[in-house]
Short mmCIF file of C-alpha atoms in Angstrom, two decimals:
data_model
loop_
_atom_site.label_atom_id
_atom_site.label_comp_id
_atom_site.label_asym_id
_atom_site.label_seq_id
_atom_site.Cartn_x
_atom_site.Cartn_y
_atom_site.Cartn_z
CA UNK A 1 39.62 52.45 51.87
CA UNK A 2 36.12 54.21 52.28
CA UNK A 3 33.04 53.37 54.04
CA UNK A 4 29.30 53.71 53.48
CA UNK A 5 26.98 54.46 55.84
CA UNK A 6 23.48 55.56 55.53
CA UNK A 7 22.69 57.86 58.47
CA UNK A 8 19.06 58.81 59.68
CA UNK A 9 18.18 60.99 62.23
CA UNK A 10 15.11 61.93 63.58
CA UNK A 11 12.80 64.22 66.43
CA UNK A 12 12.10 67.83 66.92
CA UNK A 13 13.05 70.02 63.94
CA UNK A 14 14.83 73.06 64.90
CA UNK A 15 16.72 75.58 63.20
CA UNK A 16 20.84 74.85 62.13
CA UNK A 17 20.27 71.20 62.60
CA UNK A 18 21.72 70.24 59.10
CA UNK A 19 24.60 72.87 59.88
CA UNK A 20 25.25 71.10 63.08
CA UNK A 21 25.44 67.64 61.61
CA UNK A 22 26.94 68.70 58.23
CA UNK A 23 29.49 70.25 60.10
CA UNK A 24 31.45 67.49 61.93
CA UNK A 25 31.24 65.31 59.29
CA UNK A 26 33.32 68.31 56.89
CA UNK A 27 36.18 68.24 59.65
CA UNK A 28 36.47 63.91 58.31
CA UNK A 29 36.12 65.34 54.92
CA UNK A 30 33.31 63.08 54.55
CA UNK A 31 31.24 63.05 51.22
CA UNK A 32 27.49 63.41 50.79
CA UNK A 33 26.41 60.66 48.47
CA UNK A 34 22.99 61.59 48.29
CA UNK A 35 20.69 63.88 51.16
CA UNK A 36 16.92 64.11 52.29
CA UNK A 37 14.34 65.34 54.54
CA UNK A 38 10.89 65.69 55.58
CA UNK A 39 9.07 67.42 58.39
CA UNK A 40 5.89 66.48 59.49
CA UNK A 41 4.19 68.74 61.83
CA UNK A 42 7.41 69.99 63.51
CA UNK A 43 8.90 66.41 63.32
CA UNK A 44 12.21 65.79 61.40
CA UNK A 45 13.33 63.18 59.37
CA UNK A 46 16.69 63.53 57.99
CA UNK A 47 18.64 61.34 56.43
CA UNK A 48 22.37 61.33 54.61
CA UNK A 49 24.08 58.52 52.28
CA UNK A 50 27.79 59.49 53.52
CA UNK A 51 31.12 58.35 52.07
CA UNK A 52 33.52 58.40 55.13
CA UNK A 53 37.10 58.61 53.10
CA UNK A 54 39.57 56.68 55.51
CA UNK A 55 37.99 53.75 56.81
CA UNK A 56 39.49 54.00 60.08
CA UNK A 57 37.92 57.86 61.22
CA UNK A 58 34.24 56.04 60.69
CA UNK A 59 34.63 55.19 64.47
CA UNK A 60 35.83 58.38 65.41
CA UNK A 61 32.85 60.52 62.95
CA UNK A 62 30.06 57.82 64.40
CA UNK A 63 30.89 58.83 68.04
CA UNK A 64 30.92 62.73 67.85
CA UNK A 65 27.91 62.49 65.15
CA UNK A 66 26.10 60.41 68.10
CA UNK A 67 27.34 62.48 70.86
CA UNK A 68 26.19 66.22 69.37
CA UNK A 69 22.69 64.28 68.17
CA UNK A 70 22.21 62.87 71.85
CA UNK A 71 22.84 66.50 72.92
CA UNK A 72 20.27 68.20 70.58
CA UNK A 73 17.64 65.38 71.72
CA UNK A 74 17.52 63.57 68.57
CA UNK A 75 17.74 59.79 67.56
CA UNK A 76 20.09 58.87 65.23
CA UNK A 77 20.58 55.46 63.63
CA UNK A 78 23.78 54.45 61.37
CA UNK A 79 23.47 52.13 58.38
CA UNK A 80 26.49 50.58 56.62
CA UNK A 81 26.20 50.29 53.02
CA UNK A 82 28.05 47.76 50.59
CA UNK A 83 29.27 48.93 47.28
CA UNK A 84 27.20 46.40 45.48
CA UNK A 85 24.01 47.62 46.91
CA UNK A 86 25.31 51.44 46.18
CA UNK A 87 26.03 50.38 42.67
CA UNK A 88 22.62 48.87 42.16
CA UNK A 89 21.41 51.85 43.63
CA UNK A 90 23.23 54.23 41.05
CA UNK A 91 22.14 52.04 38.42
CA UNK A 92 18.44 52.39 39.01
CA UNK A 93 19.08 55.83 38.18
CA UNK A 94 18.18 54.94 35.00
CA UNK A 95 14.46 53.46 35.57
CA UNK A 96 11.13 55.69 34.44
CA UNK A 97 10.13 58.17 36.73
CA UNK A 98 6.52 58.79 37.07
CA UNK A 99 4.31 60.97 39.57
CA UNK A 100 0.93 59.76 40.90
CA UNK A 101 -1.35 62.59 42.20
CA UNK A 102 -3.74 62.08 44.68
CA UNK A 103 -6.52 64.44 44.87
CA UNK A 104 -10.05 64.10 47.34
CA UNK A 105 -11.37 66.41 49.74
CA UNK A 106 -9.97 64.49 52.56
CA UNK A 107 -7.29 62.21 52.02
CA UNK A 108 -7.41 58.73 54.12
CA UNK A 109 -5.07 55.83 54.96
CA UNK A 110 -7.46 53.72 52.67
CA UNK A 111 -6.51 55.95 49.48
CA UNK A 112 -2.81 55.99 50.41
CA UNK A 113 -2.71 51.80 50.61
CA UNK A 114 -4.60 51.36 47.86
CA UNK A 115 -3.04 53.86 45.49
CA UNK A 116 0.90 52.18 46.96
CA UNK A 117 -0.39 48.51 46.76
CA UNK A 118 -1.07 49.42 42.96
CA UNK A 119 2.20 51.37 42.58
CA UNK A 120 3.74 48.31 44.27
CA UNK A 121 1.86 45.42 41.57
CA UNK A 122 3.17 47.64 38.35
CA UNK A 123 6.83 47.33 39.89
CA UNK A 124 7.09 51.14 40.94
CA UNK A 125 8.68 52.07 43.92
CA UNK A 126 7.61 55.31 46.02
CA UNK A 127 10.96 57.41 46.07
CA UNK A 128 9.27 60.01 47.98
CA UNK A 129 6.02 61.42 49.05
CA UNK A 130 5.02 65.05 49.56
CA UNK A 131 1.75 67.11 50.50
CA UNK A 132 0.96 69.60 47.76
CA UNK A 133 -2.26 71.04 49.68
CA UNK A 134 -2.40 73.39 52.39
CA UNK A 135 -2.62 72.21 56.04
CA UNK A 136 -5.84 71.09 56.64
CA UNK A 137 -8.61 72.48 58.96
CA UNK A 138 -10.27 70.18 61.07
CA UNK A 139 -13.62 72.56 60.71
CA UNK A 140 -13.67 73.80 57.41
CA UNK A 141 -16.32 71.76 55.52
CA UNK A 142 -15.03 73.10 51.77
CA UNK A 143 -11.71 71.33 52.72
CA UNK A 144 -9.23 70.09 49.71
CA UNK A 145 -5.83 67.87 49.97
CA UNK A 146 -3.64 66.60 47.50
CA UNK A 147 -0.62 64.21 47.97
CA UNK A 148 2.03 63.70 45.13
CA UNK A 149 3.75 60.32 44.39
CA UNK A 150 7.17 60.50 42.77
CA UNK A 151 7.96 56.86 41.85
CA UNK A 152 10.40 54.65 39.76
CA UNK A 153 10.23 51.65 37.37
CA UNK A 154 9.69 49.93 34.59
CA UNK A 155 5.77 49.16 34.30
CA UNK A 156 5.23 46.40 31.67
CA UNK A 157 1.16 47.82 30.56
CA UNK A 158 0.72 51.23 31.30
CA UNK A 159 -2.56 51.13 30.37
CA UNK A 160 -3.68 48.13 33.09
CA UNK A 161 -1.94 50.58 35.28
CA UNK A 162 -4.32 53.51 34.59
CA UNK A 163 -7.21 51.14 34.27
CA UNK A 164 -6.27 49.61 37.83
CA UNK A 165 -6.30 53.59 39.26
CA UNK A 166 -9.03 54.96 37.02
CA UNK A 167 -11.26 51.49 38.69
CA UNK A 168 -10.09 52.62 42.51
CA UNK A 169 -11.00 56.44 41.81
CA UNK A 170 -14.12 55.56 41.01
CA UNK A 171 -14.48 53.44 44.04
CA UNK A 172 -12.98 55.86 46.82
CA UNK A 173 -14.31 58.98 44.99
CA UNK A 174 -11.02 60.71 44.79
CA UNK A 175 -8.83 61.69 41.69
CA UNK A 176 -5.52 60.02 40.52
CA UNK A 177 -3.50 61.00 37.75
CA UNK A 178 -0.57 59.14 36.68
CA UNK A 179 2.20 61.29 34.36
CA UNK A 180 5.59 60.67 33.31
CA UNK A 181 7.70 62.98 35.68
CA UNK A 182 9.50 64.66 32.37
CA UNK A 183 10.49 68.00 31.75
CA UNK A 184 7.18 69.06 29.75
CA UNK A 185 5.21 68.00 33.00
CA UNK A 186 7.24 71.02 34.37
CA UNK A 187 6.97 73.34 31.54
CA UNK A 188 3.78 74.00 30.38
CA UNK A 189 3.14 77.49 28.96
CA UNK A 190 -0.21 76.80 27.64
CA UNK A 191 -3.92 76.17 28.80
CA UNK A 192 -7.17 75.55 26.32
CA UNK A 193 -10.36 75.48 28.27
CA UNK A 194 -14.00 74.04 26.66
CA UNK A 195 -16.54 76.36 27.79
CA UNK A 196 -19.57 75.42 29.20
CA UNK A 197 -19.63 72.70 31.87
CA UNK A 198 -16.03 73.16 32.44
CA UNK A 199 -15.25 77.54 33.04
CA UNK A 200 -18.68 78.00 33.78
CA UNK A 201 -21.53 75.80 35.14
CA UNK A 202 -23.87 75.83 32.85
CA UNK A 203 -24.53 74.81 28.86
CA UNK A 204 -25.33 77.80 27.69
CA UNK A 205 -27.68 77.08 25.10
CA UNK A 206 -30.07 74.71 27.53
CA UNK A 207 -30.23 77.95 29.35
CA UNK A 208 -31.47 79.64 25.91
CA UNK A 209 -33.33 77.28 25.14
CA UNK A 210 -35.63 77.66 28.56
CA UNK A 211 -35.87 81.64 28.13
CA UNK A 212 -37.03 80.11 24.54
CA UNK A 213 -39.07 77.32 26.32
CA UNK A 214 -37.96 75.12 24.21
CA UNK A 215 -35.71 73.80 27.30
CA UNK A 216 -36.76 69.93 27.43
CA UNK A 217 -36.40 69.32 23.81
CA UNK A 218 -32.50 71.07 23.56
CA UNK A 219 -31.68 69.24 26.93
CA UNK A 220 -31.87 66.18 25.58
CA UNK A 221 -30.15 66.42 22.55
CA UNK A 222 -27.73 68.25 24.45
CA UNK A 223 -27.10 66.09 26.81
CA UNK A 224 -27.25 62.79 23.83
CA UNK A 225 -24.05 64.89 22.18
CA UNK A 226 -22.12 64.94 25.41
CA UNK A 227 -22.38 61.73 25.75
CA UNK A 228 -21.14 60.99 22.19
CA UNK A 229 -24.50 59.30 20.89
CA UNK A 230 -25.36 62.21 18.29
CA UNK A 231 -23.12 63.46 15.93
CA UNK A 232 -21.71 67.13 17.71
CA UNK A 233 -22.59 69.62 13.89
CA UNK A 234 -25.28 67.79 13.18
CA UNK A 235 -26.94 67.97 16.85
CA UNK A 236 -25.86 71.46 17.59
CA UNK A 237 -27.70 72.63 14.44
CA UNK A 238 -31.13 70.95 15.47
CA UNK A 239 -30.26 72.86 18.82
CA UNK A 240 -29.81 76.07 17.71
CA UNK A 241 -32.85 75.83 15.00
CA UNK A 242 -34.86 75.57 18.02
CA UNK A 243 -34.02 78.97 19.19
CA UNK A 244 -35.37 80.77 15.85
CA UNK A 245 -37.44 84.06 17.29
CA UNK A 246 -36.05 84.27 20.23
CA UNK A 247 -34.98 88.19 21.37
CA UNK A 248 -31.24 89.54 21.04
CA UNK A 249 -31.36 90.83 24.72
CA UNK A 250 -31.92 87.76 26.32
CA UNK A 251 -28.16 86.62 25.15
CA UNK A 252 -27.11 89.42 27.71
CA UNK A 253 -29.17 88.24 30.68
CA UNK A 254 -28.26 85.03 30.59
CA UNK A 255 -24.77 86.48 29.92
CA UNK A 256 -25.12 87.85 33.17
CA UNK A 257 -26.59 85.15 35.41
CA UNK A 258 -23.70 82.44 34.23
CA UNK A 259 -21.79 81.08 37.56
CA UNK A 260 -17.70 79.75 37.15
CA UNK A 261 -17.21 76.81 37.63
CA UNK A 262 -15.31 76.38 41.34
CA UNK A 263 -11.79 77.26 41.17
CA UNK A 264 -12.04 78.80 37.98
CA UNK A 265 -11.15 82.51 38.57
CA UNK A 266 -8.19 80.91 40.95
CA UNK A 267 -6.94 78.62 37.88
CA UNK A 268 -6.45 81.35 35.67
CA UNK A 269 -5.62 84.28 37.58
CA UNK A 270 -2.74 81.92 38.83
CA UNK A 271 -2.13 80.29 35.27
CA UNK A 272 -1.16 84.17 34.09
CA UNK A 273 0.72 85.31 37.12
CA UNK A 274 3.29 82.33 36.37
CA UNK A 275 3.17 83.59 32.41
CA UNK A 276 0.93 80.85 30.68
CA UNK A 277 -0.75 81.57 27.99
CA UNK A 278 -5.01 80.57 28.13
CA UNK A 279 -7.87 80.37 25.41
CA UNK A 280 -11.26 79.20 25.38
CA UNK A 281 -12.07 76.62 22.53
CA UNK A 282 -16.19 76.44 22.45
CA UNK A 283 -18.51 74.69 21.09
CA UNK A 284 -20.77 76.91 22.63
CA UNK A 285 -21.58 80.36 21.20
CA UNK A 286 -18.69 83.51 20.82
CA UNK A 287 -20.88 85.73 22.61
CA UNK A 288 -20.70 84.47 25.66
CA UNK A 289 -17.02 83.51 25.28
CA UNK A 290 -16.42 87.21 24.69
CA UNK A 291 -17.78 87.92 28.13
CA UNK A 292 -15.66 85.04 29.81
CA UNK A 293 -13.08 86.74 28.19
CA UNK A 294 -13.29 89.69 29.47
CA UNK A 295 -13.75 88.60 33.07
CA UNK A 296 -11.00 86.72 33.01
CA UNK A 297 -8.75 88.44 30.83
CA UNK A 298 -8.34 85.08 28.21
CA UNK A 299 -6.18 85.66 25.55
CA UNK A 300 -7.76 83.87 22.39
CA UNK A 301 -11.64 82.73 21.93
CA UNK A 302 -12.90 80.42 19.49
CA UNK A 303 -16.84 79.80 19.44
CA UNK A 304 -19.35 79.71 17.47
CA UNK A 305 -21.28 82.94 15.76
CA UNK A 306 -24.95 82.79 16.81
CA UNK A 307 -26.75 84.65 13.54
CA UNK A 308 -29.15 87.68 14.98
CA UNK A 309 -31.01 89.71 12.08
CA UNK A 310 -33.45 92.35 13.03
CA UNK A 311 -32.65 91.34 17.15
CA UNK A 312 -33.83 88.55 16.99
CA UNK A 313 -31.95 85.07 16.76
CA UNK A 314 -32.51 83.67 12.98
CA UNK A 315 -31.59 79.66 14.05
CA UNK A 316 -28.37 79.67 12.62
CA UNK A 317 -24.97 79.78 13.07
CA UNK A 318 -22.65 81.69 10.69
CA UNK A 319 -19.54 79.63 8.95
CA UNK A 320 -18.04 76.20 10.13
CA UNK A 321 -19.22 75.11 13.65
CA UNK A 322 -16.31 74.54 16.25
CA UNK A 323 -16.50 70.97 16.74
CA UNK A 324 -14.55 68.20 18.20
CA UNK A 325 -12.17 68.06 15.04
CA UNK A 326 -12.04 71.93 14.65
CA UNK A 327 -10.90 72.32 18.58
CA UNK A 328 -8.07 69.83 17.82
CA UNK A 329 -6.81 72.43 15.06
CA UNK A 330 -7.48 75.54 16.82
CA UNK A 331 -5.13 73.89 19.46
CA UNK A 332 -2.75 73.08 17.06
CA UNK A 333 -2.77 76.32 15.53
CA UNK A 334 -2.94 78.62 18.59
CA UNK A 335 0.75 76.31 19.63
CA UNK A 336 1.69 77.16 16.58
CA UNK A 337 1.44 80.78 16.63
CA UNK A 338 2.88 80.80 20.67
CA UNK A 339 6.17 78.76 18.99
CA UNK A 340 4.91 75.86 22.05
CA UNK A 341 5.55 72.80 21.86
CA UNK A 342 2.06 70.41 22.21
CA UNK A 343 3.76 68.93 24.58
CA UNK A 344 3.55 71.37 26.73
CA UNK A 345 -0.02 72.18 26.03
CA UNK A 346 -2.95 71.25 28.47
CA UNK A 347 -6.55 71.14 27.53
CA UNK A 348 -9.51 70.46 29.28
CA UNK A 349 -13.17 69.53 28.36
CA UNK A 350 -16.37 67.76 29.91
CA UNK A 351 -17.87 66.26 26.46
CA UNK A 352 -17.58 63.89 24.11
CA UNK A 353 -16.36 66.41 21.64
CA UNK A 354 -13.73 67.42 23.53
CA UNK A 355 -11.58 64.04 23.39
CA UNK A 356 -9.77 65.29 20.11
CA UNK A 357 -8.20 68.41 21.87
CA UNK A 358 -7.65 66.22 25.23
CA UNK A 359 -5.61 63.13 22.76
CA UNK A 360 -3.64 66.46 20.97
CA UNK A 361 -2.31 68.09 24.32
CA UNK A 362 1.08 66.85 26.78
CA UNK A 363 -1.65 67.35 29.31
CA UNK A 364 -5.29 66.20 28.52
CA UNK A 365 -7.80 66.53 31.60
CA UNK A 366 -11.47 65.54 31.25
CA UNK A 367 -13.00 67.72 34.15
CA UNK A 368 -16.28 66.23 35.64
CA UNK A 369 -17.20 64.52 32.27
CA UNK A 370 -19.43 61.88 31.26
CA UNK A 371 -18.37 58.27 32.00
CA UNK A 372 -17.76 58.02 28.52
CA UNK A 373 -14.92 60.85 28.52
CA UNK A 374 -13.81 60.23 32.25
CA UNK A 375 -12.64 56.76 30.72
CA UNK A 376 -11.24 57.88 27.42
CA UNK A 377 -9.21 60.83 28.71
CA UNK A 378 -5.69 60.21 29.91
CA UNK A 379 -6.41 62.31 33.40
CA UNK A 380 -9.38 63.69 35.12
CA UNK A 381 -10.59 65.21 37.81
CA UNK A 382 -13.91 65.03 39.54
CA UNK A 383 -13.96 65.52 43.28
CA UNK A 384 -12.50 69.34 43.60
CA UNK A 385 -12.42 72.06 41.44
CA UNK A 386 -10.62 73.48 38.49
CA UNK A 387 -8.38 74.83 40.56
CA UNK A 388 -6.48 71.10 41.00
CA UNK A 389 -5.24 71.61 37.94
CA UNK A 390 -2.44 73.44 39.10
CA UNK A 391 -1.67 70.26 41.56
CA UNK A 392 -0.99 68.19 37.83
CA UNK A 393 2.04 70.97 37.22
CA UNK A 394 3.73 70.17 40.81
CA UNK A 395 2.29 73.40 42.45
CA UNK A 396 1.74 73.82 46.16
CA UNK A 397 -0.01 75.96 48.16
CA UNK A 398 3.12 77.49 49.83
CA UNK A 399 4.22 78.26 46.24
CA UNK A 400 0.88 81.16 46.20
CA UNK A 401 1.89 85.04 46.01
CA UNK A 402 1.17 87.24 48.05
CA UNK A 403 -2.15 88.61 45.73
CA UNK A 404 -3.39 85.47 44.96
CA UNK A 405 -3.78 84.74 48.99
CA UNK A 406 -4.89 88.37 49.70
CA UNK A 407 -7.72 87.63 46.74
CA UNK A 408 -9.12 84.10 47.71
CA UNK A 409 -9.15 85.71 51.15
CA UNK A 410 -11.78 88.33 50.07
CA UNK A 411 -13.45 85.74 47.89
#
């Protein structure tokens, strides 16, 4: 008859420990029921669910295992294990699995009991916990740390769930995004990006509108449209009306002067190196999409055509305006074409009219939006930079190439 024994072992990390260990239990013929580990700043935890085959070598296995582990100054604790509890075990193999991302610049014991007490009331349990951010400086002030969450269960209301962690993010200023941990979460192979206030910093026709000086009056429909007050075609017409006169060149310096958005350039430079394909869906204008495009080699653009007669803007825009509705299709239609699954689309937007694409992808992320969006939107992210994105597929730092370190370096 077998035993079970769940064996931990702990201290200094150090290279052929799991060869060590491994390796008296395979002269017992003992088999590995399941296997983890973690090291923490040079500290190991280790830990094995063995089946020792002949009850009566158990003794025999626990004293050399203990012996060797004394010798390598390490602490070692053994666990028996009854087959009831192992068969419960194997049969929670079949619960959800779900990841809960923690992003914030700093991350604090207060984010990491509130986020687990809330895991805890939904009936999830924490299977395992792992740091997806680079080791942090104690001096850098532009610091950024992310801790992933894989947990099981059964939640009964998903949506109290996100509701309980959208409430705490808010509170703690940090960002939490719940998934399903299914195989589209690791397989996305495409990325839609709204245009201004998401790749770039600015909304591009408020800064028209001030070389125009017509800035107050466009601001504040502008900003009544993002918030999902004004109809988006109706409002971006009165917008660009405004702009009637004003001088072709001035598209180009203002072409010129637009800042990304942090983390940006990193996003997408990384998004093609792993072979996604990227497009910008705008409600803005296709002129300055075009130059995005160019800078950061995007492979489709969808905006809107600002009319120019004589070099000088007429106030119009030139066939159907790229709305909230038409972004949803253009997503639908650039998946199409790609042969990729919507599942395994992400999109993200800042505005009100952005919600249709965000609902249509696997992966929907309002970035620094409106309240309005923020609490509509399945996912968002606030706190950091574009950039975190990548931290919603499962990347880590460690995972960066060679280039991409070599290039934030000189950045």
């Amino acid at each position: 008859m077998s035993e079970l024994v769940l064996i931990n072992v702990s201290g200094r990390d150090k290279p052929g420990l799991t060869s060590e260990i491994t390796g008296i239990m395979a002269r017992f013929d003992v088999r590995i029921l399941d296997i983890g580990q973690a090291v923490i700043h040079d500290h190991l935890t280790w830990g094995i669910l063995a089946e020792i085959p002949e009850e009566n070598n158990a003794p025999q296995v626990f004293k050399e295992l203990l012996f060797r582990i004394h010798e390598l100054d390490l602490q070692v604790r053994f666990e028996p294990i009854t087959e009831e509890a192992y068969g419960e075990w194997v049969q929670g193999k079949g619960r959800g699995r779900y990841v809960v991302t923690l992003m914030a610049r700093d991350i604090t014991a207060d984010q990491i009991a509130r986020v687990s007490s809330i895991t805890a009331q939904h009936g999830l349990n924490i299977d395992n916990i792992a740091r997806l951010s680079g080791r942090t400086s104690l001096e850098r002030s532009d610091r950024i740390a992310c801790v992933e969450f894989s947990v099981r269960g059964t939640p009964q209301d998903l949506e109290s769930l996100r509701s309980d962690f959208l409430h705490i993010a808010t509170d703690l200023n940090v960002d939490i995004a719940f998934q399903e941990d299914s195989i589209y979460r690791r397989n996305r192979r495409l990325v839609v990006f709204d245009m201004d206030s998401t790749l770039i910093e600015a909304e591009v026709i408020d800064e028209l509108a001030a070389e125009a000086g017509v800035g107050h009056k466009v601001a504040e429909i502008t900003e009544r449209a993002m918030k999902g007050e004004l109809d988006f075609s109706q409002s971006f017409r009165e917008r660009v009306a405004l702009l009637e006169g004003m001088e072709e060149s001035v598209l180009e310096r203002v072409a010129e002067r637009l800042k990304l958005t942090e983390g940006a350039e990193r996003l997408i430079t990384t998004l093609r190196n792993l072979g996604y394909r990227t497009a910008i869906l705008s409600g803005g204008f296709t002129y300055f999409a075009r130059h995005l495009q160019q800078r950061l080699n995007i492979d489709y653009v969808y905006a809107n055509d600002l009319e120019i007669e004589n070099g000088r803007v007429t106030g119009e825009v030139a066939g159907r305006i790229v709305d909230g509705q038409r972004k949803a299709e253009l997503l639908e239609q650039i998946a199409d074409e790609e042969r990729i699954r919507l599942e395994q689309v992400i999109a993200v937007g800042d505005g009100a009219n952005d919600l249709p694409m965000l609902s249509k992808a696997g992966l929907g992320v309002a970035f620094r939006a409106k309240p309005l969006v923020k609490e509509s939107a399945r996912h968002s992210i606030s706190t950091l930079g574009l950039d975190a994105i990548l931290y919603l597929l499962g990347y880590r730092e460690s995972d960066r190439a060679p280039d991409l370190v070599a290039m934030n370096r000189e950045q």
